[in-house]
Coordinates of C-alpha atoms in Angstrom, one line a residue:
M29 CA -18.6 14.9 11.5
L30 CA -17.5 13.7 15.0
R31 CA -15.5 10.9 13.4
K32 CA -13.8 13.2 10.9
D33 CA -12.8 15.6 13.8
Y34 CA -11.4 12.6 15.7
L35 CA -9.4 11.5 12.7
M36 CA -8.1 15.0 12.0
R37 CA -6.9 15.2 15.6
M38 CA -5.3 11.8 15.3
I39 CA -3.6 13.0 12.1
E40 CA -2.2 16.1 13.9
E41 CA -0.9 14.0 16.8
M42 CA 0.7 11.5 14.4
S43 CA 2.3 14.2 12.3
E44 CA 3.8 15.7 15.5
A45 CA 5.0 12.3 16.5
V46 CA 6.5 11.5 13.1
G47 CA 8.4 14.8 13.3
S48 CA 9.7 13.9 16.7
M49 CA 10.7 10.4 15.5
L50 CA 12.5 12.0 12.5
G51 CA 14.5 14.1 15.0
L52 CA 15.3 11.0 17.1
R53 CA 16.4 9.1 14.0
R54 CA 18.8 12.0 13.0
E55 CA 20.3 11.7 16.5
Q56 CA 20.5 7.9 16.1
K57 CA 18.2 7.5 19.0
N58 CA 16.3 4.7 17.2
E59 CA 15.2 2.8 20.3
Q60 CA 13.5 6.0 21.6
A61 CA 11.9 6.5 18.2
L62 CA 10.5 2.9 18.4
D63 CA 9.2 3.6 22.0
K64 CA 7.4 6.7 20.7
L65 CA 5.9 4.7 17.9
D66 CA 4.9 1.9 20.3
G67 CA 3.1 4.4 22.5
L68 CA 1.2 6.0 19.6
L69 CA 0.0 2.6 18.4
K70 CA -1.1 1.4 21.8
R71 CA -3.0 4.7 22.4
H72 CA -4.9 4.8 19.1
F73 CA -5.0 1.2 17.8
R74 CA -4.4 -1.0 20.9
M75 CA -1.5 -2.7 19.3
S76 CA 2.3 -2.7 20.0
E77 CA 5.1 -1.9 17.6
Q78 CA 6.1 -5.6 17.7
M79 CA 2.5 -6.6 16.8
L80 CA 2.4 -4.1 14.0
R81 CA 5.7 -5.5 12.6
S82 CA 4.9 -9.2 13.0
L83 CA 1.3 -9.5 11.8
P84 CA 0.9 -10.2 8.1
A85 CA -0.8 -7.5 6.0
E86 CA -4.0 -9.4 5.6
E87 CA -4.2 -9.9 9.4
L88 CA -3.8 -6.2 10.0
I89 CA -6.5 -5.5 7.5
R90 CA -8.8 -8.0 9.2
L91 CA -8.6 -6.0 12.4
F92 CA -10.3 -3.1 10.7
R93 CA -13.0 -4.9 8.9
Q94 CA -16.5 -3.6 9.6
R95 CA -20.0 -5.0 8.8
D96 CA -20.2 -3.0 5.6
G97 CA -16.6 -3.1 4.5
V98 CA -13.3 -1.8 6.0
D99 CA -12.2 1.2 8.1
A100 CA -10.0 2.5 5.3
E101 CA -9.1 5.8 7.1
S102 CA -7.7 3.9 10.1
L103 CA -5.9 1.6 7.7
Q104 CA -4.2 4.5 6.1
L105 CA -2.9 5.7 9.5
V106 CA -1.7 2.2 10.3
A107 CA 0.1 2.2 6.9
R108 CA 1.7 5.5 7.9
M109 CA 3.0 4.0 11.1
L110 CA 4.3 1.0 9.2
Q111 CA 6.1 3.4 6.8
E112 CA 7.7 5.2 9.8
N113 CA 8.7 1.8 11.3
G114 CA 10.5 1.0 8.0
E115 CA 12.4 4.3 8.2
I116 CA 13.5 3.5 11.8
R117 CA 14.6 0.0 10.9
D118 CA 16.5 1.3 7.9
N119 CA 18.2 3.8 10.1
M120 CA 19.2 1.0 12.4
G121 CA 20.9 -0.8 9.5
E122 CA 18.2 -3.5 9.4
E123 CA 17.8 -3.5 5.7
Q124 CA 15.8 -6.7 5.3
A125 CA 13.5 -5.8 8.2
A126 CA 13.0 -2.4 6.7
A127 CA 12.1 -3.9 3.3
A128 CA 9.6 -6.3 4.8
V129 CA 7.9 -3.5 6.8
R130 CA 7.8 -1.3 3.7
I131 CA 6.2 -4.0 1.6
K132 CA 3.6 -4.4 4.3
A133 CA 3.0 -0.6 4.4
L134 CA 2.6 -0.6 0.6
H135 CA 0.1 -3.4 0.8
V136 CA -2.0 -1.6 3.4
Y137 CA -1.9 1.7 1.6
L138 CA -3.0 0.1 -1.6
Y139 CA -5.8 -1.8 0.0
A140 CA -7.0 1.3 1.7
A141 CA -6.8 3.3 -1.5
L142 CA -8.9 0.6 -3.3
N143 CA -11.5 0.6 -0.5
G144 CA -12.5 4.2 0.0
G145 CA -9.3 5.7 1.5
S146 CA -9.2 9.5 1.9
R147 CA -6.6 11.6 0.1
E148 CA -7.4 14.4 2.6
L149 CA -6.3 12.4 5.6
V150 CA -3.2 10.9 4.2
D151 CA -1.7 11.7 0.8
Y152 CA -1.6 8.1 -0.1
P153 CA -0.5 8.6 -3.8
L154 CA 2.6 10.3 -2.5
R155 CA 3.2 7.6 0.1
I156 CA 2.7 4.8 -2.4
E157 CA 5.1 6.5 -4.7
E158 CA 7.7 6.9 -1.9
L159 CA 7.5 3.2 -1.0
A160 CA 7.5 2.0 -4.6
A161 CA 10.7 3.9 -5.1
Q162 CA 12.3 2.5 -2.0
L163 CA 11.3 -1.0 -3.0
E164 CA 12.3 -0.7 -6.7
R165 CA 15.3 -3.1 -6.4
Y166 CA 13.2 -5.8 -4.7
R167 CA 11.0 -8.3 -6.4
L168 CA 7.5 -7.8 -4.8
P169 CA 5.3 -10.7 -4.0
A170 CA 2.3 -11.4 -6.3
A171 CA -0.2 -10.1 -3.8
E172 CA 1.4 -6.6 -3.8
E173 CA 1.7 -6.6 -7.6
R174 CA -1.9 -7.4 -7.9
L175 CA -2.9 -4.5 -5.7
L176 CA -0.6 -2.2 -7.6
M177 CA -2.2 -3.4 -10.9
L178 CA -5.7 -2.5 -9.5
Y179 CA -4.5 0.8 -8.0
E180 CA -2.8 1.9 -11.2
E181 CA -6.0 0.9 -13.1
Q182 CA -8.1 2.9 -10.7
E183 CA -5.8 5.9 -11.2
G184 CA -6.2 5.6 -15.0
R185 CA -2.6 4.7 -15.6
Y186 CA -3.3 1.6 -17.8
A187 CA 0.3 1.1 -19.1
S188 CA 1.6 1.0 -15.5
A189 CA -1.2 -1.3 -14.5
E190 CA -0.3 -3.6 -17.3
D191 CA 3.3 -3.7 -16.2
A192 CA 2.2 -4.6 -12.6
M193 CA -0.1 -7.3 -14.1
Y194 CA 2.9 -8.9 -15.8
R195 CA 5.0 -8.7 -12.7
M196 CA 2.2 -10.3 -10.8
L197 CA 2.2 -13.2 -13.3
N198 CA 5.9 -13.5 -13.0
A199 CA 5.8 -13.6 -9.2
S200 CA 3.1 -16.2 -9.2
P201 CA 3.7 -20.0 -9.6
D202 CA 3.9 -21.3 -13.2
G203 CA 0.5 -21.8 -14.6
D204 CA -1.3 -20.2 -11.7
A205 CA -4.9 -20.2 -12.9
D206 CA -6.1 -17.5 -10.5
A207 CA -3.3 -15.1 -11.6
L208 CA -4.1 -15.7 -15.2
E209 CA -7.7 -15.1 -14.6
E210 CA -6.9 -11.8 -12.8
G211 CA -4.9 -10.8 -15.9
R212 CA -7.7 -11.7 -18.3
M213 CA -10.3 -9.9 -16.2
F214 CA -8.0 -6.8 -16.2
Y215 CA -7.8 -6.9 -20.0
A216 CA -11.6 -7.4 -20.2
R217 CA -12.2 -4.3 -18.1
L218 CA -9.8 -2.3 -20.3
S219 CA -11.5 -3.6 -23.5
A220 CA -14.7 -1.8 -22.4
L221 CA -12.9 1.6 -22.5
G222 CA -12.8 4.0 -25.4
D223 CA -9.6 4.5 -27.5
Q224 CA -9.1 8.0 -26.1
Q225 CA -9.4 6.8 -22.5
L226 CA -6.9 4.1 -23.2
Q227 CA -4.5 6.5 -24.9
A228 CA -4.7 8.9 -21.9
G229 CA -3.6 5.9 -19.7
G230 CA -0.6 5.2 -21.9
L231 CA -2.0 2.2 -23.8
S232 CA -3.2 1.9 -27.4
R233 CA -6.0 -0.4 -28.6
G234 CA -3.4 -2.4 -30.6
E235 CA -1.2 -2.9 -27.5
L236 CA -4.3 -4.0 -25.6
E237 CA -5.2 -6.6 -28.2
E238 CA -1.7 -7.9 -28.3
G239 CA -1.8 -8.4 -24.5
I240 CA -5.2 -10.1 -24.7
E241 CA -3.8 -12.5 -27.4
A242 CA -0.6 -13.2 -25.3
L243 CA -2.7 -14.3 -22.3
R244 CA -5.0 -16.3 -24.4
D245 CA -2.1 -18.5 -25.4
E246 CA -1.1 -19.1 -21.8

């Protein structure tokens, strides 16, 4: 209960800060927005804006690993700060920097969602949808497509998960055995589902069997 209260207070403070940063962005006071973000990060996560932007996604996640897993709630808040960083960078005309930060935010949101993230603290389905739309014209790395595949599967959207699986394969090196195994394991999990469940997720049994056969030939 104490932790939940702490997290809710942090969410309230971050929501106020994001609103303030939005106002600063509208006034083109981007450096001030970055300073506010930097202060928020240092106060709650002991990291700077520059550290947030420069560390790879997996390194950020490692900072929140615990003995029994990962602090998914804190990761969601870090992802929210990454997302806001991307908005500021975009407002500054730094298109490539904004895209890189948004890809990282998507990675962290997805990882948190797959490892016990809370929809109550951060509406991660909405945030993931926002980022996916912003990144639609970019080719995502295989690591992010793999997480999207697993997330869409978790959400019961099997056709979308299959699309992400094929994008993962396309983004991987030719003949990548690990990527192919991920795809085959994905199909194996879907094979255990009933026809009605598959249909509800946008995939028919026939389409599933075609996919299994296609990967078998790889």
